[in-house]
Coordinates of C-alpha atoms in Angstrom, one line a residue:
M1 CA 32.0 54.0 74.4
N2 CA 31.0 54.0 70.7
Y3 CA 33.0 52.3 67.8
L4 CA 34.7 55.5 66.5
Q5 CA 35.9 55.6 70.3
A6 CA 36.9 52.3 70.1
I7 CA 39.1 52.1 67.1
N8 CA 40.6 55.4 67.7
Y9 CA 41.4 54.2 71.4
G10 CA 43.4 51.4 69.3
N11 CA 45.0 53.8 67.0
K12 CA 46.4 55.6 69.2
L13 CA 48.0 52.9 70.9
L14 CA 48.9 51.1 67.7
K15 CA 50.1 54.5 66.3
L16 CA 52.5 54.8 69.3
N17 CA 54.2 51.4 68.7
N18 CA 55.1 52.7 64.8
L19 CA 52.6 50.2 63.3
K20 CA 52.0 52.0 60.3
S21 CA 48.7 49.9 59.4
Y22 CA 47.0 51.2 62.8
N23 CA 44.0 52.3 61.3
L24 CA 43.6 49.7 59.5
D25 CA 44.4 47.2 62.2
S26 CA 42.2 48.6 64.8
E27 CA 39.2 48.4 62.1
L28 CA 39.8 44.6 61.6
L29 CA 40.0 43.7 64.9
L30 CA 37.1 45.3 66.0
S31 CA 35.6 43.4 63.1
K32 CA 36.6 40.1 64.6
V33 CA 35.2 41.2 68.1
L34 CA 32.1 41.9 67.1
N35 CA 31.7 39.6 64.4
Y36 CA 30.8 42.3 61.7
S37 CA 32.3 43.4 58.4
R38 CA 34.2 46.6 58.7
E39 CA 31.9 48.2 56.1
K40 CA 28.7 47.9 58.9
I41 CA 31.0 49.3 61.9
L42 CA 32.0 52.4 59.5
I43 CA 28.4 53.3 58.9
N44 CA 27.3 52.8 62.4
L45 CA 30.8 54.3 64.1
N46 CA 28.3 56.0 67.0
D47 CA 26.6 52.3 67.8
K48 CA 27.8 51.3 71.5
I49 CA 30.1 48.7 72.2
E50 CA 29.6 46.2 75.2
K51 CA 32.4 46.9 78.0
K52 CA 32.9 42.7 77.8
K53 CA 33.4 43.0 73.7
F54 CA 35.5 45.8 74.9
T55 CA 37.9 44.6 77.1
K56 CA 38.4 41.5 74.4
F57 CA 39.4 44.4 72.1
K58 CA 41.7 45.9 74.2
R59 CA 43.5 42.4 74.8
L60 CA 43.6 42.5 71.1
I61 CA 45.0 45.7 70.3
F62 CA 47.4 45.0 73.2
R63 CA 48.7 41.9 71.2
R64 CA 48.8 43.6 68.2
K65 CA 50.9 46.4 69.9
N66 CA 53.6 43.6 70.9
N67 CA 53.9 43.2 67.1
E68 CA 51.9 39.5 66.5
P69 CA 51.1 39.7 63.3
I70 CA 47.6 40.8 62.4
A71 CA 46.9 37.0 60.6
Y72 CA 47.4 35.5 63.1
I73 CA 45.9 37.0 65.8
L74 CA 42.4 37.1 63.3
K75 CA 43.5 33.5 62.7
K76 CA 42.9 34.1 58.7
K77 CA 44.6 35.4 55.4
E78 CA 43.6 36.3 51.8
F79 CA 45.8 34.6 49.2
W80 CA 45.0 34.4 45.6
N81 CA 41.4 34.9 45.6
Y82 CA 41.0 32.8 48.9
T83 CA 40.8 32.9 52.4
F84 CA 42.8 30.3 54.6
K85 CA 43.3 29.9 57.8
L86 CA 46.2 30.3 59.8
N87 CA 48.1 29.8 63.2
N88 CA 51.6 30.4 64.2
E89 CA 52.2 26.8 63.1
V90 CA 52.3 27.8 59.7
L91 CA 53.6 30.6 57.9
I92 CA 51.7 33.9 56.8
P93 CA 50.8 33.6 52.9
R94 CA 52.8 36.7 50.9
P95 CA 51.9 38.4 48.0
E96 CA 55.9 36.8 46.6
T97 CA 54.0 33.5 46.6
E98 CA 50.9 34.1 44.7
I99 CA 53.4 34.0 41.8
I100 CA 53.9 30.5 42.0
V101 CA 49.8 29.6 41.7
R102 CA 50.2 32.4 38.4
E103 CA 52.6 30.4 36.9
V104 CA 51.3 26.8 37.4
L105 CA 47.9 28.4 36.0
N106 CA 49.7 29.3 33.0
L107 CA 51.3 25.9 32.6
T108 CA 48.0 24.4 32.6
N109 CA 44.4 25.0 31.5
N110 CA 40.6 24.0 32.5
N111 CA 41.1 20.9 31.0
S112 CA 44.7 19.7 32.7
S113 CA 44.6 16.5 34.7
K114 CA 48.4 17.0 36.5
H115 CA 49.5 15.6 39.8
I116 CA 50.9 18.2 42.0
L117 CA 53.5 18.1 44.9
D118 CA 53.1 20.7 47.6
V119 CA 57.0 20.6 49.5
G120 CA 56.6 22.4 52.5
T121 CA 52.6 23.1 52.3
G122 CA 52.2 24.9 55.3
S123 CA 48.5 26.3 55.4
G124 CA 48.2 24.7 52.4
C125 CA 47.6 27.8 50.4
I126 CA 49.4 27.5 47.4
L127 CA 47.9 24.1 46.4
L128 CA 44.6 24.7 47.0
S129 CA 44.6 27.7 45.4
I130 CA 45.7 25.9 42.2
L131 CA 43.0 22.7 42.9
N132 CA 40.6 25.5 43.3
E133 CA 41.3 26.9 39.8
R134 CA 42.0 24.0 38.3
Q135 CA 39.6 21.2 39.3
K136 CA 40.7 18.2 37.1
C137 CA 44.0 18.4 38.5
Y138 CA 44.9 16.8 42.3
G139 CA 47.9 17.0 44.8
T140 CA 50.1 15.5 47.3
A141 CA 51.3 17.9 50.5
L142 CA 54.2 17.3 52.5
D143 CA 55.2 18.7 55.4
I144 CA 57.7 18.0 58.2
S145 CA 54.9 19.5 60.8
K146 CA 52.9 17.6 62.5
K147 CA 50.9 20.7 63.4
A148 CA 51.3 22.2 59.6
I149 CA 49.7 19.5 58.1
K150 CA 46.4 19.5 60.4
V151 CA 46.2 23.8 59.3
A152 CA 46.3 22.3 55.9
I153 CA 43.8 19.7 56.3
S154 CA 41.3 22.1 57.9
N155 CA 42.2 24.1 55.1
A156 CA 41.1 21.7 52.3
K157 CA 38.1 20.9 54.0
I158 CA 36.8 24.6 54.2
H159 CA 37.1 25.1 50.2
H160 CA 35.8 21.1 50.0
L161 CA 39.1 19.8 48.4
E162 CA 40.3 17.4 50.9
N163 CA 39.1 14.7 48.4
K164 CA 41.3 15.8 45.9
I165 CA 44.9 15.8 48.2
K166 CA 47.2 13.5 50.2
F167 CA 48.4 15.2 53.3
I168 CA 52.1 13.3 54.4
N169 CA 53.9 14.2 57.4
I170 CA 57.3 13.6 55.9
D171 CA 60.4 15.6 54.8
I172 CA 61.6 15.5 51.3
D173 CA 64.5 13.6 51.7
K174 CA 62.5 10.5 53.1
F175 CA 59.7 10.7 50.7
K176 CA 59.9 8.1 47.9
H177 CA 56.3 7.7 46.2
N178 CA 55.1 8.4 42.8
K179 CA 56.1 10.4 39.6
Y180 CA 54.9 14.2 39.2
D181 CA 54.1 16.4 36.7
L182 CA 54.5 19.4 38.8
I183 CA 56.4 20.0 42.0
V184 CA 55.8 23.4 44.0
S185 CA 57.4 25.0 47.4
N186 CA 58.1 28.0 49.3
P187 CA 61.0 26.5 51.1
P188 CA 63.3 28.0 53.7
Y189 CA 65.6 29.9 52.3
I190 CA 66.6 32.8 54.6
N191 CA 70.3 31.9 56.3
T192 CA 71.5 31.7 59.7
I193 CA 72.9 35.4 59.7
D194 CA 69.9 36.6 58.2
L195 CA 67.2 35.3 60.3
K196 CA 68.5 37.2 63.3
R197 CA 67.7 40.8 61.4
L198 CA 64.4 39.7 60.5
D199 CA 61.4 42.0 61.9
K200 CA 60.6 41.5 64.9
N201 CA 56.9 40.1 64.1
V202 CA 58.2 37.3 61.9
R203 CA 61.4 36.3 64.0
I204 CA 59.5 36.1 66.9
Y205 CA 56.1 34.4 65.9
E206 CA 56.6 32.8 62.6
P207 CA 57.6 29.1 62.3
I208 CA 61.9 29.2 62.3
V209 CA 61.5 25.8 61.0
A210 CA 59.5 27.4 58.1
L211 CA 62.1 30.1 57.4
E212 CA 65.9 29.0 58.5
A213 CA 68.2 27.2 55.8
G214 CA 71.2 26.9 57.7
V215 CA 74.4 28.8 57.2
D216 CA 74.3 30.0 53.3
G217 CA 70.7 29.5 53.2
F218 CA 70.4 27.1 50.4
R219 CA 70.1 23.7 52.6
E220 CA 66.5 23.1 52.0
I221 CA 66.6 24.1 48.4
K222 CA 69.6 21.8 47.5
K223 CA 67.6 19.2 48.9
L224 CA 64.5 20.1 47.1
I225 CA 66.0 20.0 43.8
L226 CA 67.8 16.9 44.2
K227 CA 64.8 14.7 45.6
S228 CA 62.8 16.4 42.5
R229 CA 65.1 15.0 40.2
Q230 CA 63.9 11.9 41.1
L231 CA 59.9 13.0 42.1
L232 CA 59.3 14.7 38.5
K233 CA 58.1 12.7 35.3
K234 CA 60.5 13.8 32.4
N235 CA 59.9 17.3 31.1
G236 CA 58.1 17.8 34.6
K237 CA 58.1 21.4 36.0
L238 CA 59.5 22.4 39.7
I239 CA 58.2 25.8 40.4
F240 CA 59.5 27.2 43.6
E241 CA 60.3 30.4 45.6
I242 CA 63.9 31.9 46.2
G243 CA 65.4 34.5 48.5
A244 CA 67.2 37.8 47.0
N245 CA 70.7 37.4 45.3
Q246 CA 70.3 34.2 45.3
D247 CA 69.2 33.1 41.9
I248 CA 72.9 32.8 40.3
H249 CA 73.9 29.6 42.6
I250 CA 70.5 28.2 42.4
K251 CA 70.4 28.0 38.5
K252 CA 74.1 26.5 39.2
I253 CA 72.6 24.0 41.0
L254 CA 69.5 23.7 38.5
N255 CA 72.0 22.7 35.6
D256 CA 73.9 20.6 37.5
N257 CA 71.3 18.3 38.2
G258 CA 69.7 17.9 34.6
F259 CA 67.5 21.0 34.8
Y260 CA 66.4 23.9 32.2
I261 CA 65.6 26.9 33.8
K262 CA 62.3 28.0 32.0
N263 CA 61.9 31.4 33.5
L264 CA 62.7 33.4 36.7
K265 CA 60.2 35.7 37.9
K266 CA 60.2 38.9 39.7
D267 CA 58.1 39.9 42.4
L268 CA 57.1 43.8 42.9
S269 CA 60.2 45.3 44.2
L270 CA 62.0 43.2 41.1
I271 CA 63.6 41.0 43.2
P272 CA 64.3 37.2 41.6
R273 CA 61.6 35.4 43.4
T274 CA 60.1 32.3 41.4
I275 CA 62.4 29.9 39.5
I276 CA 60.3 27.6 36.6
A277 CA 62.7 24.8 35.9
T278 CA 62.2 21.6 33.4
K279 CA 63.7 18.5 34.0
I280 CA 65.4 17.3 30.8
L281 CA 67.8 14.4 32.1

């Protein structure tokens, strides 16, 4: 069997399962098995694949056929301009979360020396992307999951930023250290009912603790806002992601707790997605 036949085999199985990215997924999984770039595979489609490697490829195709996210199978994901190591202990970074990085970069410059707190760091993709771009800044990363912290530390080492970040396994409720210039977060914001309606690949494979936020979906965001009031310096910025139709209620919580809403950014679907707030009290 050659590369093209292997890709077509994968395409057929994934297409039967209504996976729209079936062709790309097949190519990426073959690339992983062969340890070749997609480009190298596509210009050598008639090359033969070893039997052992084809068996491994089939196993990966069946995992994808069962709706396991491609990022978890590949164990990596692109975010901002960088690649991050992943496993299913952390959320898969998504394009809408890049808005947080963009807004922090808009608020700073190459000479900025800001102390940034990342709440619920997961893979570390938000804070690490910022520190890759703003080399004089430094950070503290919190997560309640020890396994997530291990992933974030691994990514910090890959990006040679481990000496610029302090990682702490703790819930923000119990965190009492320092004053910060900026706090960033992609907190859980999905309510209990909506959680059951999520796509199967999200609901089954991604960590529930990073998604679910109680009956109303505001439990973790309320904690974030209340604690940020204590942890931010005066005029410090809180930048965080929210869910669809949450903006009006969250604006009220922020206003009631001494924050001025500087901006509200929409994602590519025109859903209010990222709030930039300034602590004024």
